[in-house]
């Protein structure tokens, strides 16, 4: 996190984690009234090479959206991505691929429609591709209908 032009380590206490989760869940609010929201914590650590975290898969009917709030630690300019994936019987169709993010980010994907799916499941893949003793922490949420 950069404050007043200086890089500071960002830590989360219990209230900080609750606040971050509330912010992420608020970002999911535009989903339909019958929507369900599933959430969890981001925890990705690298030493050499890329590392990723795959969230559990959640059943949806026709739409999915993902939101996240991620804090980076380690070398400056930690780069990472998030993908929203449809587990289509193991075919793993990427519904949305984020741009490459640098540093701390809180945002959401657009709502993605799923066609011709029978009880489709969706999940996120969060990847730290910096590859040098870095970590990502924070929270993720997946909205389904």
mmCIF file of C-alpha atoms in Angstrom:
data_model
loop_
_atom_site.group_PDB
_atom_site.id
_atom_site.type_symbol
_atom_site.label_atom_id
_atom_site.label_comp_id
_atom_site.label_asym_id
_atom_site.label_seq_id
_atom_site.Cartn_x
_atom_site.Cartn_y
_atom_site.Cartn_z
ATOM 1 C CA UNK A 1 0.000 0.000 0.000
ATOM 2 C CA UNK A 2 1.329 3.465 -0.817
ATOM 3 C CA UNK A 3 0.538 6.322 1.570
ATOM 4 C CA UNK A 4 2.017 9.801 1.220
ATOM 5 C CA UNK A 5 4.374 8.536 -1.482
ATOM 6 C CA UNK A 6 5.854 5.798 0.761
ATOM 7 C CA UNK A 7 5.269 2.042 0.587
ATOM 8 C CA UNK A 8 3.819 0.582 3.788
ATOM 9 C CA UNK A 9 3.061 -2.986 4.713
ATOM 10 C CA UNK A 10 -0.684 -3.502 5.005
ATOM 11 C CA UNK A 11 -1.909 -5.751 7.779
ATOM 12 C CA UNK A 12 -5.389 -6.990 8.502
ATOM 13 C CA UNK A 13 -6.792 -7.345 11.973
ATOM 14 C CA UNK A 14 -10.145 -8.995 12.513
ATOM 15 C CA UNK A 15 -12.000 -5.745 11.907
ATOM 16 C CA UNK A 16 -9.965 -5.130 8.749
ATOM 17 C CA UNK A 17 -10.886 -8.542 7.343
ATOM 18 C CA UNK A 18 -14.559 -7.942 8.159
ATOM 19 C CA UNK A 19 -14.412 -4.531 6.465
ATOM 20 C CA UNK A 20 -12.756 -5.980 3.353
ATOM 21 C CA UNK A 21 -15.333 -8.796 3.139
ATOM 22 C CA UNK A 22 -18.152 -6.251 3.530
ATOM 23 C CA UNK A 23 -16.692 -4.176 0.691
ATOM 24 C CA UNK A 24 -16.379 -7.203 -1.600
ATOM 25 C CA UNK A 25 -19.912 -8.388 -0.819
ATOM 26 C CA UNK A 26 -21.216 -4.870 -1.477
ATOM 27 C CA UNK A 27 -19.623 -5.031 -4.928
ATOM 28 C CA UNK A 28 -21.697 -8.162 -5.610
ATOM 29 C CA UNK A 29 -24.974 -6.356 -4.794
ATOM 30 C CA UNK A 30 -25.968 -5.687 -8.438
ATOM 31 C CA UNK A 31 -26.607 -9.429 -8.953
ATOM 32 C CA UNK A 32 -30.273 -10.544 -9.098
ATOM 33 C CA UNK A 33 -32.325 -10.797 -5.900
ATOM 34 C CA UNK A 34 -32.246 -14.598 -6.119
ATOM 35 C CA UNK A 35 -28.464 -14.543 -6.228
ATOM 36 C CA UNK A 36 -26.213 -16.374 -3.810
ATOM 37 C CA UNK A 37 -22.842 -15.082 -2.686
ATOM 38 C CA UNK A 38 -19.953 -17.336 -1.761
ATOM 39 C CA UNK A 39 -16.766 -15.945 -0.250
ATOM 40 C CA UNK A 40 -13.408 -16.859 1.208
ATOM 41 C CA UNK A 41 -9.872 -15.698 1.839
ATOM 42 C CA UNK A 42 -7.065 -15.201 -0.653
ATOM 43 C CA UNK A 43 -3.768 -16.784 0.361
ATOM 44 C CA UNK A 44 -1.114 -17.248 -2.326
ATOM 45 C CA UNK A 45 2.627 -17.443 -1.565
ATOM 46 C CA UNK A 46 5.478 -17.870 -4.042
ATOM 47 C CA UNK A 47 9.166 -18.567 -3.724
ATOM 48 C CA UNK A 48 10.255 -19.450 -7.265
ATOM 49 C CA UNK A 49 7.844 -19.516 -10.208
ATOM 50 C CA UNK A 50 4.142 -18.733 -10.322
ATOM 51 C CA UNK A 51 1.666 -19.930 -7.700
ATOM 52 C CA UNK A 52 -2.121 -19.958 -7.683
ATOM 53 C CA UNK A 53 -5.176 -20.539 -5.549
ATOM 54 C CA UNK A 54 -8.299 -22.184 -6.897
ATOM 55 C CA UNK A 55 -11.533 -21.449 -5.029
ATOM 56 C CA UNK A 56 -14.208 -24.085 -4.490
ATOM 57 C CA UNK A 57 -16.709 -24.438 -7.362
ATOM 58 C CA UNK A 58 -20.285 -23.197 -6.881
ATOM 59 C CA UNK A 59 -23.440 -24.149 -8.780
ATOM 60 C CA UNK A 60 -25.237 -21.418 -10.705
ATOM 61 C CA UNK A 61 -28.116 -21.327 -13.187
ATOM 62 C CA UNK A 62 -27.209 -18.775 -15.834
ATOM 63 C CA UNK A 63 -24.847 -16.061 -14.507
ATOM 64 C CA UNK A 64 -21.706 -15.590 -12.460
ATOM 65 C CA UNK A 65 -19.608 -12.673 -11.247
ATOM 66 C CA UNK A 66 -16.467 -12.496 -9.142
ATOM 67 C CA UNK A 67 -15.152 -9.755 -6.854
ATOM 68 C CA UNK A 68 -11.963 -9.538 -4.854
ATOM 69 C CA UNK A 69 -9.847 -7.382 -2.617
ATOM 70 C CA UNK A 70 -6.179 -8.344 -2.708
ATOM 71 C CA UNK A 71 -3.157 -6.968 -0.836
ATOM 72 C CA UNK A 72 0.332 -7.816 -2.101
ATOM 73 C CA UNK A 73 3.532 -8.282 -0.104
ATOM 74 C CA UNK A 74 7.115 -8.845 -1.121
ATOM 75 C CA UNK A 75 9.028 -7.113 -3.851
ATOM 76 C CA UNK A 76 7.572 -3.920 -5.335
ATOM 77 C CA UNK A 77 5.292 -4.354 -8.336
ATOM 78 C CA UNK A 78 3.856 -7.792 -7.527
ATOM 79 C CA UNK A 79 1.818 -8.867 -10.584
ATOM 80 C CA UNK A 80 -1.197 -11.140 -10.472
ATOM 81 C CA UNK A 81 -4.379 -12.153 -12.293
ATOM 82 C CA UNK A 82 -7.790 -13.630 -11.524
ATOM 83 C CA UNK A 83 -9.888 -15.797 -13.838
ATOM 84 C CA UNK A 84 -13.570 -16.739 -13.553
ATOM 85 C CA UNK A 85 -13.875 -20.316 -14.806
ATOM 86 C CA UNK A 86 -16.882 -22.461 -15.727
ATOM 87 C CA UNK A 87 -16.254 -26.070 -14.796
ATOM 88 C CA UNK A 88 -18.110 -27.544 -17.768
ATOM 89 C CA UNK A 89 -17.706 -31.233 -16.975
ATOM 90 C CA UNK A 90 -13.953 -30.745 -16.711
ATOM 91 C CA UNK A 91 -13.564 -28.578 -19.847
ATOM 92 C CA UNK A 92 -12.775 -25.509 -17.678
ATOM 93 C CA UNK A 93 -14.014 -22.700 -19.908
ATOM 94 C CA UNK A 94 -12.621 -19.289 -18.922
ATOM 95 C CA UNK A 95 -15.612 -16.945 -18.756
ATOM 96 C CA UNK A 96 -13.486 -13.918 -17.882
ATOM 97 C CA UNK A 97 -9.748 -13.251 -17.592
ATOM 98 C CA UNK A 98 -8.598 -10.195 -15.683
ATOM 99 C CA UNK A 99 -5.912 -7.881 -16.928
ATOM 100 C CA UNK A 100 -2.545 -8.239 -15.176
ATOM 101 C CA UNK A 101 -2.825 -6.318 -11.918
ATOM 102 C CA UNK A 102 0.120 -4.655 -10.157
ATOM 103 C CA UNK A 103 -0.123 -4.220 -6.395
ATOM 104 C CA UNK A 104 -3.252 -3.938 -4.258
ATOM 105 C CA UNK A 105 -6.634 -4.056 -6.046
ATOM 106 C CA UNK A 106 -10.341 -4.229 -5.120
ATOM 107 C CA UNK A 107 -12.660 -4.772 -8.086
ATOM 108 C CA UNK A 108 -15.207 -7.046 -9.798
ATOM 109 C CA UNK A 109 -15.619 -8.831 -13.091
ATOM 110 C CA UNK A 110 -18.633 -8.110 -15.252
ATOM 111 C CA UNK A 111 -21.617 -10.470 -14.873
ATOM 112 C CA UNK A 112 -21.005 -13.377 -17.249
ATOM 113 C CA UNK A 113 -23.790 -15.472 -18.786
ATOM 114 C CA UNK A 114 -23.577 -19.228 -19.092
ATOM 115 C CA UNK A 115 -25.492 -20.890 -21.927
ATOM 116 C CA UNK A 116 -26.456 -24.533 -22.294
ATOM 117 C CA UNK A 117 -25.225 -25.528 -18.866
ATOM 118 C CA UNK A 118 -26.910 -28.134 -16.689
ATOM 119 C CA UNK A 119 -26.277 -27.045 -13.073
ATOM 120 C CA UNK A 120 -23.008 -25.390 -14.131
ATOM 121 C CA UNK A 121 -20.309 -24.745 -11.547
ATOM 122 C CA UNK A 122 -17.996 -21.727 -11.481
ATOM 123 C CA UNK A 123 -14.778 -20.968 -9.601
ATOM 124 C CA UNK A 124 -11.880 -18.501 -9.508
ATOM 125 C CA UNK A 125 -8.183 -19.024 -10.125
ATOM 126 C CA UNK A 126 -6.019 -16.340 -8.497
ATOM 127 C CA UNK A 127 -2.432 -16.382 -9.793
ATOM 128 C CA UNK A 128 0.678 -14.615 -8.482
ATOM 129 C CA UNK A 129 3.012 -14.732 -11.466
ATOM 130 C CA UNK A 130 5.798 -12.585 -10.030
ATOM 131 C CA UNK A 131 7.694 -15.690 -8.935
ATOM 132 C CA UNK A 132 9.963 -14.122 -6.310
ATOM 133 C CA UNK A 133 9.103 -14.559 -2.629
ATOM 134 C CA UNK A 134 5.810 -12.685 -2.742
ATOM 135 C CA UNK A 135 2.344 -13.215 -1.323
ATOM 136 C CA UNK A 136 -1.246 -12.226 -1.975
ATOM 137 C CA UNK A 137 -3.832 -11.988 0.789
ATOM 138 C CA UNK A 138 -7.338 -10.638 1.106
ATOM 139 C CA UNK A 139 -10.743 -11.957 0.096
ATOM 140 C CA UNK A 140 -12.747 -13.199 -2.878
ATOM 141 C CA UNK A 141 -16.475 -13.568 -3.525
ATOM 142 C CA UNK A 142 -18.386 -15.309 -6.287
ATOM 143 C CA UNK A 143 -21.974 -14.334 -7.043
ATOM 144 C CA UNK A 144 -24.241 -16.949 -8.630
ATOM 145 C CA UNK A 145 -27.955 -17.147 -9.411
#
